[in-house]
PDB file of C-alpha atoms in Angstrom:
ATOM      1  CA  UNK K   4      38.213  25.516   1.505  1.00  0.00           C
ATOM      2  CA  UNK K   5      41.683  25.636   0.718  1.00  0.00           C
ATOM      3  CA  UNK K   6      43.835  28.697   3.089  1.00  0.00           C
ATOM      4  CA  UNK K   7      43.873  32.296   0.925  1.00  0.00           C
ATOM      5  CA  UNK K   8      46.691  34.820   2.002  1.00  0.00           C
ATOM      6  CA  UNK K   9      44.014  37.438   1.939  1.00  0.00           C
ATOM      7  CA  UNK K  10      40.409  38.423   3.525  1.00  0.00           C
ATOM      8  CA  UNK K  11      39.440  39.498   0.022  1.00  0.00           C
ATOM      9  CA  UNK K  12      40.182  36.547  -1.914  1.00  0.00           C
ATOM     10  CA  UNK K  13      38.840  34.389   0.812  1.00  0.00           C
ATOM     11  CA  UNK K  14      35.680  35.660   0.027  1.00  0.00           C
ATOM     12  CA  UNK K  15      35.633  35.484  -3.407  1.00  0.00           C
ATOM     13  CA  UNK K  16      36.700  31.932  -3.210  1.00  0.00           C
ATOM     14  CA  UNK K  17      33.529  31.365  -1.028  1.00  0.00           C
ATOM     15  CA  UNK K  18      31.135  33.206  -3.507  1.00  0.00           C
ATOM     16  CA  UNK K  19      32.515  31.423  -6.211  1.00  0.00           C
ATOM     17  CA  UNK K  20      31.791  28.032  -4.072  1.00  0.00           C
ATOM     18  CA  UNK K  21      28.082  29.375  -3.121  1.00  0.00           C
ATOM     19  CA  UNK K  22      27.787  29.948  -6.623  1.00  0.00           C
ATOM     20  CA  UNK K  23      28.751  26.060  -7.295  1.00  0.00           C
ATOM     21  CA  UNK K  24      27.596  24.460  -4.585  1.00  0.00           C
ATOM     22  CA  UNK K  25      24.719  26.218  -3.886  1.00  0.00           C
ATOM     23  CA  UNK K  26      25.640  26.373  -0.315  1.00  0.00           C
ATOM     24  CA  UNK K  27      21.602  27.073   0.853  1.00  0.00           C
ATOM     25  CA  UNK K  28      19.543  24.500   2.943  1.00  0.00           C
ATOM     26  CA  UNK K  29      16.884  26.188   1.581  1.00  0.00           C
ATOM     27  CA  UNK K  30      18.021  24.262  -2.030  1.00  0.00           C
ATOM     28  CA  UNK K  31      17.360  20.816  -2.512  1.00  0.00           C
ATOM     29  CA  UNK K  32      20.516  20.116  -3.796  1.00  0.00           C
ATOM     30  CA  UNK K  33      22.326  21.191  -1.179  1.00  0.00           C
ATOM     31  CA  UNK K  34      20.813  19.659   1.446  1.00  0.00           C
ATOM     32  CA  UNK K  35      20.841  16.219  -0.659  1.00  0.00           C
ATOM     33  CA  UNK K  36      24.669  16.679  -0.396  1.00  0.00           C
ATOM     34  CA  UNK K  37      24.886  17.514   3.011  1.00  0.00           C
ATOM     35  CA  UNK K  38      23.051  14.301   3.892  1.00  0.00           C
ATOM     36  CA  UNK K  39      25.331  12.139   2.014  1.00  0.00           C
ATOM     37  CA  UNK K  40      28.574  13.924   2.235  1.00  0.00           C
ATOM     38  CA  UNK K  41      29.556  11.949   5.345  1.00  0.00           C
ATOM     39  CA  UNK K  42      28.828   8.515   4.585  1.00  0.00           C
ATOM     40  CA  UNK K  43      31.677   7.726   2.920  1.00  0.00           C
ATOM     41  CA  UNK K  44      34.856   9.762   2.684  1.00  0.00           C
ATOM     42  CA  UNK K  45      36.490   8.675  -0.149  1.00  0.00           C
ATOM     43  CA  UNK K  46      33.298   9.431  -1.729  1.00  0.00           C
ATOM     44  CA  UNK K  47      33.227  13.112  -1.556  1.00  0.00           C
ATOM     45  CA  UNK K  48      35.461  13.864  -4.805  1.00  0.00           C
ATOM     46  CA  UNK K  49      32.417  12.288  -6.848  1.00  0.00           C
ATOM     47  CA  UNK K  50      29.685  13.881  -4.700  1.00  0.00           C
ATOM     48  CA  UNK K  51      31.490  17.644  -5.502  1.00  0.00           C
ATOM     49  CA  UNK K  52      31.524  16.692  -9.500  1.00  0.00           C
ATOM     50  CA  UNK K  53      28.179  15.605  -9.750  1.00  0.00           C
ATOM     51  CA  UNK K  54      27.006  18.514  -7.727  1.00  0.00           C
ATOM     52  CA  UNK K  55      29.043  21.059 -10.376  1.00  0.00           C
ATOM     53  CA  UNK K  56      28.185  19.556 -12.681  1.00  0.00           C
ATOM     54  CA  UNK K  57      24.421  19.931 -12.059  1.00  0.00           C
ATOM     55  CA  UNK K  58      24.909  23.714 -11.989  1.00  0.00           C
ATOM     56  CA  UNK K  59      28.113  24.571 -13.907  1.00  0.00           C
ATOM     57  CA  UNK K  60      27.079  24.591 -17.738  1.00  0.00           C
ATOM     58  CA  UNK K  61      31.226  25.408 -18.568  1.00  0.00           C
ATOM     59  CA  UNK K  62      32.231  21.875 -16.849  1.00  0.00           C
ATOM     60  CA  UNK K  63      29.316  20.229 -17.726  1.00  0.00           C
ATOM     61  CA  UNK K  64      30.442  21.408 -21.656  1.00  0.00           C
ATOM     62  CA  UNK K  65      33.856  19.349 -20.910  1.00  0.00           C
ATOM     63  CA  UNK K  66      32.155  15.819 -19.704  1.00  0.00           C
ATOM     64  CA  UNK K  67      32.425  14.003 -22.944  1.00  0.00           C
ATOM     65  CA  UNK K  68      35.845  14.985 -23.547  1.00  0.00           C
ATOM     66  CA  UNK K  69      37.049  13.209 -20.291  1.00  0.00           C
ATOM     67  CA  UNK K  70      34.330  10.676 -19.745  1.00  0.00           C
ATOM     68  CA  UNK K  71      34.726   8.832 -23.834  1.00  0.00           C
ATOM     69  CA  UNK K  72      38.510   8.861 -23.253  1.00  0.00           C
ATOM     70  CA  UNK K  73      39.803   5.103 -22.823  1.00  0.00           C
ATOM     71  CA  UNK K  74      41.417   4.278 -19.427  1.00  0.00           C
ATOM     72  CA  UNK K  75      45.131   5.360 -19.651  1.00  0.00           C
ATOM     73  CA  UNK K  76      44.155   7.510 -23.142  1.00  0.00           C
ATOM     74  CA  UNK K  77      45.288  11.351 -22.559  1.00  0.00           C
ATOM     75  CA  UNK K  78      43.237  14.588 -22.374  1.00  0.00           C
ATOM     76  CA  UNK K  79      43.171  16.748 -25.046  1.00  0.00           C
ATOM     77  CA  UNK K  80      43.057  20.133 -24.137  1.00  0.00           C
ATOM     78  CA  UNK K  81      42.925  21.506 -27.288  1.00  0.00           C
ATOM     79  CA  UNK K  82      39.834  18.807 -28.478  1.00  0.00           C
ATOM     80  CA  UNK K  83      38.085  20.138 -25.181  1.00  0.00           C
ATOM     81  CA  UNK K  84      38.584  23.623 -25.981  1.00  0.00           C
ATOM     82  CA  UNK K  85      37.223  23.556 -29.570  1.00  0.00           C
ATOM     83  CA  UNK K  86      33.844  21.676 -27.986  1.00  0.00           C
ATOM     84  CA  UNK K  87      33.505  24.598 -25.068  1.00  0.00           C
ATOM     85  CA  UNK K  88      34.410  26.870 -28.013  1.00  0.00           C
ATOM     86  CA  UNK K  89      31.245  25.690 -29.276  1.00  0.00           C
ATOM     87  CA  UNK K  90      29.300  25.026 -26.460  1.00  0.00           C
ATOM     88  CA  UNK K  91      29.441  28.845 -25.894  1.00  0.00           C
ATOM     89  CA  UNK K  92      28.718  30.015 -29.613  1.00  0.00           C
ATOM     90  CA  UNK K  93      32.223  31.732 -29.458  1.00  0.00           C
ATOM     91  CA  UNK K  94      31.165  34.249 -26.966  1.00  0.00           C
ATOM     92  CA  UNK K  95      34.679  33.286 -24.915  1.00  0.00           C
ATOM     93  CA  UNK K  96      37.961  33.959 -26.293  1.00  0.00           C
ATOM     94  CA  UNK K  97      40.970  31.596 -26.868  1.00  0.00           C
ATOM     95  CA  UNK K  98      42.636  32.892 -23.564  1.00  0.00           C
ATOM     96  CA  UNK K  99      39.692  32.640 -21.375  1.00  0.00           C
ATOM     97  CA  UNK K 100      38.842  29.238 -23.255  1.00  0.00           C
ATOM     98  CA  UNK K 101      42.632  28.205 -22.035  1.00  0.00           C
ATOM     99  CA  UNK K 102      41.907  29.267 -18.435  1.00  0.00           C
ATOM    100  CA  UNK K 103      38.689  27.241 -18.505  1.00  0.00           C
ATOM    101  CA  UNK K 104      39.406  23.966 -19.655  1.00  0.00           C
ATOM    102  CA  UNK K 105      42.793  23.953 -17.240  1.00  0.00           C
ATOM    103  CA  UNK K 106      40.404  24.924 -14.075  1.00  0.00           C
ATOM    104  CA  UNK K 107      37.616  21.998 -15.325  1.00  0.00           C
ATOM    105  CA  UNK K 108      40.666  19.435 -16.145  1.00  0.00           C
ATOM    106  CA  UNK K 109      41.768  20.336 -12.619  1.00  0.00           C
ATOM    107  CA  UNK K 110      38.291  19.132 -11.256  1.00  0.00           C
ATOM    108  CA  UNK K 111      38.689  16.414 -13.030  1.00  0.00           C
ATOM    109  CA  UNK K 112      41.769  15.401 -11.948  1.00  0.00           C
ATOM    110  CA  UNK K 113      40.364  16.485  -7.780  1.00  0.00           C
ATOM    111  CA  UNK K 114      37.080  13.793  -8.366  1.00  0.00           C
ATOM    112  CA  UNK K 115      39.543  11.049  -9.800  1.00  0.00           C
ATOM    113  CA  UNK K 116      38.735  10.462 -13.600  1.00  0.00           C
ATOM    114  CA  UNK K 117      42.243  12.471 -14.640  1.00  0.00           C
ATOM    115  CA  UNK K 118      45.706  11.775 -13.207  1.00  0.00           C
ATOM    116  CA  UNK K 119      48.842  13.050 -14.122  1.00  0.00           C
ATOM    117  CA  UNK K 120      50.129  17.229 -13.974  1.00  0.00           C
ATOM    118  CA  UNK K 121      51.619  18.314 -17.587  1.00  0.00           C
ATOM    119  CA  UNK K 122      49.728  15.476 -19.147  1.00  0.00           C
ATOM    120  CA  UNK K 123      46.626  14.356 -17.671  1.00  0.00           C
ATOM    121  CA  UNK K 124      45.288  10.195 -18.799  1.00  0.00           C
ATOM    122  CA  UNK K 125      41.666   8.679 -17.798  1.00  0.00           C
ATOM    123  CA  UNK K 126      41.359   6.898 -14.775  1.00  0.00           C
ATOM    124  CA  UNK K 127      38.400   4.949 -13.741  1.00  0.00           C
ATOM    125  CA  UNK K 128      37.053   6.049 -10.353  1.00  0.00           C
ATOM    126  CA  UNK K 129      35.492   3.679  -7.751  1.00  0.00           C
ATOM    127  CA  UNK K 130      31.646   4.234  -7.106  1.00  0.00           C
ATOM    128  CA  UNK K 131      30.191   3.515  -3.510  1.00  0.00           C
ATOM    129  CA  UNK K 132      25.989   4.264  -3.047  1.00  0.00           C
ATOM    130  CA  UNK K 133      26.715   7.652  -1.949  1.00  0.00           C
ATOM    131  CA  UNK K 134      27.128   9.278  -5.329  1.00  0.00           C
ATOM    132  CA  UNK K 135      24.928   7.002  -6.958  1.00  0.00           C
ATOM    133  CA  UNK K 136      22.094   8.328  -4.580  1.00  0.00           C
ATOM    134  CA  UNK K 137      23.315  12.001  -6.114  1.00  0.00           C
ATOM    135  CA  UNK K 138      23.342  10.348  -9.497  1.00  0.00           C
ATOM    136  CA  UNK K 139      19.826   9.205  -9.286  1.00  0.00           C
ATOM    137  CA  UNK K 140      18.150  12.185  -7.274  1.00  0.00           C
ATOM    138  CA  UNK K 141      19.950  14.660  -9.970  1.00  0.00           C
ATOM    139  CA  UNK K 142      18.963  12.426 -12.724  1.00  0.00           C
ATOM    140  CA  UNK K 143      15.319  12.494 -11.970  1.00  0.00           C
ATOM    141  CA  UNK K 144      15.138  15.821 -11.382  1.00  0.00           C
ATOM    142  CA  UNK K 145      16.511  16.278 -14.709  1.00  0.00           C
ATOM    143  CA  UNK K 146      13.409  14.008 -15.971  1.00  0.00           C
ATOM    144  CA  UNK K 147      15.117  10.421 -16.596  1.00  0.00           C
ATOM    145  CA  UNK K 148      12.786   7.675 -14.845  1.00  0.00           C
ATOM    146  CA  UNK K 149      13.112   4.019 -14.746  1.00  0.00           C
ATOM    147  CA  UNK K 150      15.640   2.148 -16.343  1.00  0.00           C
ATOM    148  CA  UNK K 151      17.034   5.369 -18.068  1.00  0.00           C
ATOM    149  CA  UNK K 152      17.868   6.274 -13.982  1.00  0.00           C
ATOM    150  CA  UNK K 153      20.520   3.710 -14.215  1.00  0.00           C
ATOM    151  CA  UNK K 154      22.388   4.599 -17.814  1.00  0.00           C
ATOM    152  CA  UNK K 155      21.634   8.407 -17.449  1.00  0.00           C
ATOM    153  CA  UNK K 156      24.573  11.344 -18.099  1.00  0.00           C
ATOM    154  CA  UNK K 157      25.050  11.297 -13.958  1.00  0.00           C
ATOM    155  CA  UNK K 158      25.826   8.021 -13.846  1.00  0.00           C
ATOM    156  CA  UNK K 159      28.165   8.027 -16.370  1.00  0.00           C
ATOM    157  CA  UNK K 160      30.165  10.191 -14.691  1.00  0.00           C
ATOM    158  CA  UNK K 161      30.636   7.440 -11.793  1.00  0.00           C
ATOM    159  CA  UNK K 162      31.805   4.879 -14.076  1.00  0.00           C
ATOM    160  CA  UNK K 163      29.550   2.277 -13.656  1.00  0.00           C
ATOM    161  CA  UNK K 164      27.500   0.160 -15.948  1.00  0.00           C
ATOM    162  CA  UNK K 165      23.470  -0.153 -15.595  1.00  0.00           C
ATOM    163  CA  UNK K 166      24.044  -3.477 -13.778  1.00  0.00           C
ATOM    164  CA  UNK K 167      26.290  -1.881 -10.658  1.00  0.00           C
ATOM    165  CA  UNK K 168      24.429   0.948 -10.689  1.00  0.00           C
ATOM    166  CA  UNK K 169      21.179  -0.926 -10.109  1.00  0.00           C
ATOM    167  CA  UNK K 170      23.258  -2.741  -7.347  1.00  0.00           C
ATOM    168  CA  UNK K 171      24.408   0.006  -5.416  1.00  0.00           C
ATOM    169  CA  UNK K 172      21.423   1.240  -5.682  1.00  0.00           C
ATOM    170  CA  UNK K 173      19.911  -1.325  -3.824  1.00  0.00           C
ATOM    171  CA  UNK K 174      22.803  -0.613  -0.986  1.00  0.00           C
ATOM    172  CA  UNK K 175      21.468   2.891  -1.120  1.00  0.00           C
ATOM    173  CA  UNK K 176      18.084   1.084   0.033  1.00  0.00           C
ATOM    174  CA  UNK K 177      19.007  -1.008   2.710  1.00  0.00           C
ATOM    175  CA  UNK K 178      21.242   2.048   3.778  1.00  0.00           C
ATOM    176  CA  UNK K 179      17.584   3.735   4.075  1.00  0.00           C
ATOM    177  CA  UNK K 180      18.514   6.307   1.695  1.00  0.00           C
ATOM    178  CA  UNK K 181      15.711   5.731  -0.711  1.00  0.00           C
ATOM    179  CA  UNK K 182      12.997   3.228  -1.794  1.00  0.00           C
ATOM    180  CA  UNK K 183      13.481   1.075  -4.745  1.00  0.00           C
ATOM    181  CA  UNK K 184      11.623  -1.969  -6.232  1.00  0.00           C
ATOM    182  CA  UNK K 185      12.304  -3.819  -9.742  1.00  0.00           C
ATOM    183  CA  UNK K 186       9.508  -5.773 -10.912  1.00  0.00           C
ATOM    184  CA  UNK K 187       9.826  -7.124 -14.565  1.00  0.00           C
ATOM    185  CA  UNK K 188      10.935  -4.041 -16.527  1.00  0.00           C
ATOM    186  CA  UNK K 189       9.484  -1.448 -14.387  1.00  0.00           C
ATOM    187  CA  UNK K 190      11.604   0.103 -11.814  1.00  0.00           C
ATOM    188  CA  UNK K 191       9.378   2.088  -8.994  1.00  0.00           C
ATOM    189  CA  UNK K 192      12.554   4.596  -7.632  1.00  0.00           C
ATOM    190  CA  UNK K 193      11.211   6.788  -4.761  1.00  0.00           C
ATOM    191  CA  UNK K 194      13.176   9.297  -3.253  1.00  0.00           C
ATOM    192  CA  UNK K 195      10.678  11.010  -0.217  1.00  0.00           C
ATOM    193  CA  UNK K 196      13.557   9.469   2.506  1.00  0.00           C
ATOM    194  CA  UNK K 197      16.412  11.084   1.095  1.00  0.00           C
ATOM    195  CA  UNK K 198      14.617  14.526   0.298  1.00  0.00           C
ATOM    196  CA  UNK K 199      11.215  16.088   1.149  1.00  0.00           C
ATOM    197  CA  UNK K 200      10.922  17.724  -2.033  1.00  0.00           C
ATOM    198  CA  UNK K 201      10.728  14.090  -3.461  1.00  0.00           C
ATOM    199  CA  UNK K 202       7.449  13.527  -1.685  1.00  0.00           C
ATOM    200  CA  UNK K 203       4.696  13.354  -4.012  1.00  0.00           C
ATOM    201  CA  UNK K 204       2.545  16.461  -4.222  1.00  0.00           C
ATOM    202  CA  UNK K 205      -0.881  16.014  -2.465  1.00  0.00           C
ATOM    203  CA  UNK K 206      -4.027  15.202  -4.118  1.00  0.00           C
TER     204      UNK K 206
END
């Protein structure tokens, strides 16, 4: 956490990060991030997106708006602002709208897909298995099984076509991170090794 002058907004920066991250062991999520978050370093940017974006419905509102953008092609604030505008039935005001989409294009710009300060362009960010673990364990919690795992919303956000995916996924396996097996179309995606709430229920 970045240094606040003051006791009180240090701890309003760490409720607001409990509030993100869901900073419980207790919560699957967490504790999937906690196992993967030192694997690889330059991964962590894209583990902390995918993570906020699992339980931040304002950022989440803001994905397409940076994720269809061409490589080099610049964010539009005001384009994102008019989808949160409604994304939230107008319940936020232009001002607070304003304040929004700068702190989401700043996350943006912290997990790699923006770059720039007064105007912010796409840039394609690397993938390693780390996040695509988090991309698959959030994306079948969110319901999306077999090949759908590989094409789904969370893998998106890593840049990465089905293909890759699929083959960092299989680095994720020998890593001994999760099991995995293709055979034909049918992809059998087990996830008991990186989580025990992935363990099948007993009979």
């Amino acid at each position: 956490m970045p240094r606040k002058p003051t006791a009180s907004t240090r701890r309003l920066s760490f409720q607001r990060l409990s509030e993100l991250y869901a900073l419980d062991p207790e919560i699957p999520l967490f504790r999937i991030l906690r196992r993967l978050w030192s694997i690889d370093v330059s991964s962590q940017p894209l583990l902390a997106i995918l993570v906020a974006l699992g339980r931040d419905p304002l950022l989440r509102s803001t994905a397409r708006s940076v994720l269809n953008l061409k490589e080099e092609e610049e964010f539009s604030r005001s384009a994102t602002q008019t989808a949160l505008r409604v994304s939230t039935e107008g319940r936020l005001n232009d001002q607070v709208l304003a304040k929004v989409v700068r702190n989401c294009a700043s996350s943006w710009a912290q997990a790699g897909h923006l770059q720039g300060r007064t105007f912010k362009h796409r840039q394609r960010v690397a993938a390693h298995y780390a996040p695509v673990t988090m991309a698959l364990a959030v994306g079948f919690a969110a319901g999306f099984r077999g090949e759908s795992l590989f094409s789904s919303p969370w893998m998106r956000v890593l840049d990465v076509d089905p293909a890759t995916a699929r083959s960092l996924a299989l680095e994720a396996k020998r890593a001994g991170l999760l099991d995995l097996r293709f055979s034909d179309k049918i992809v059998d995606l087990q996830l008991a090794r990186l989580d025990p709430s992935f363990a099948p229920s007993p009979q």
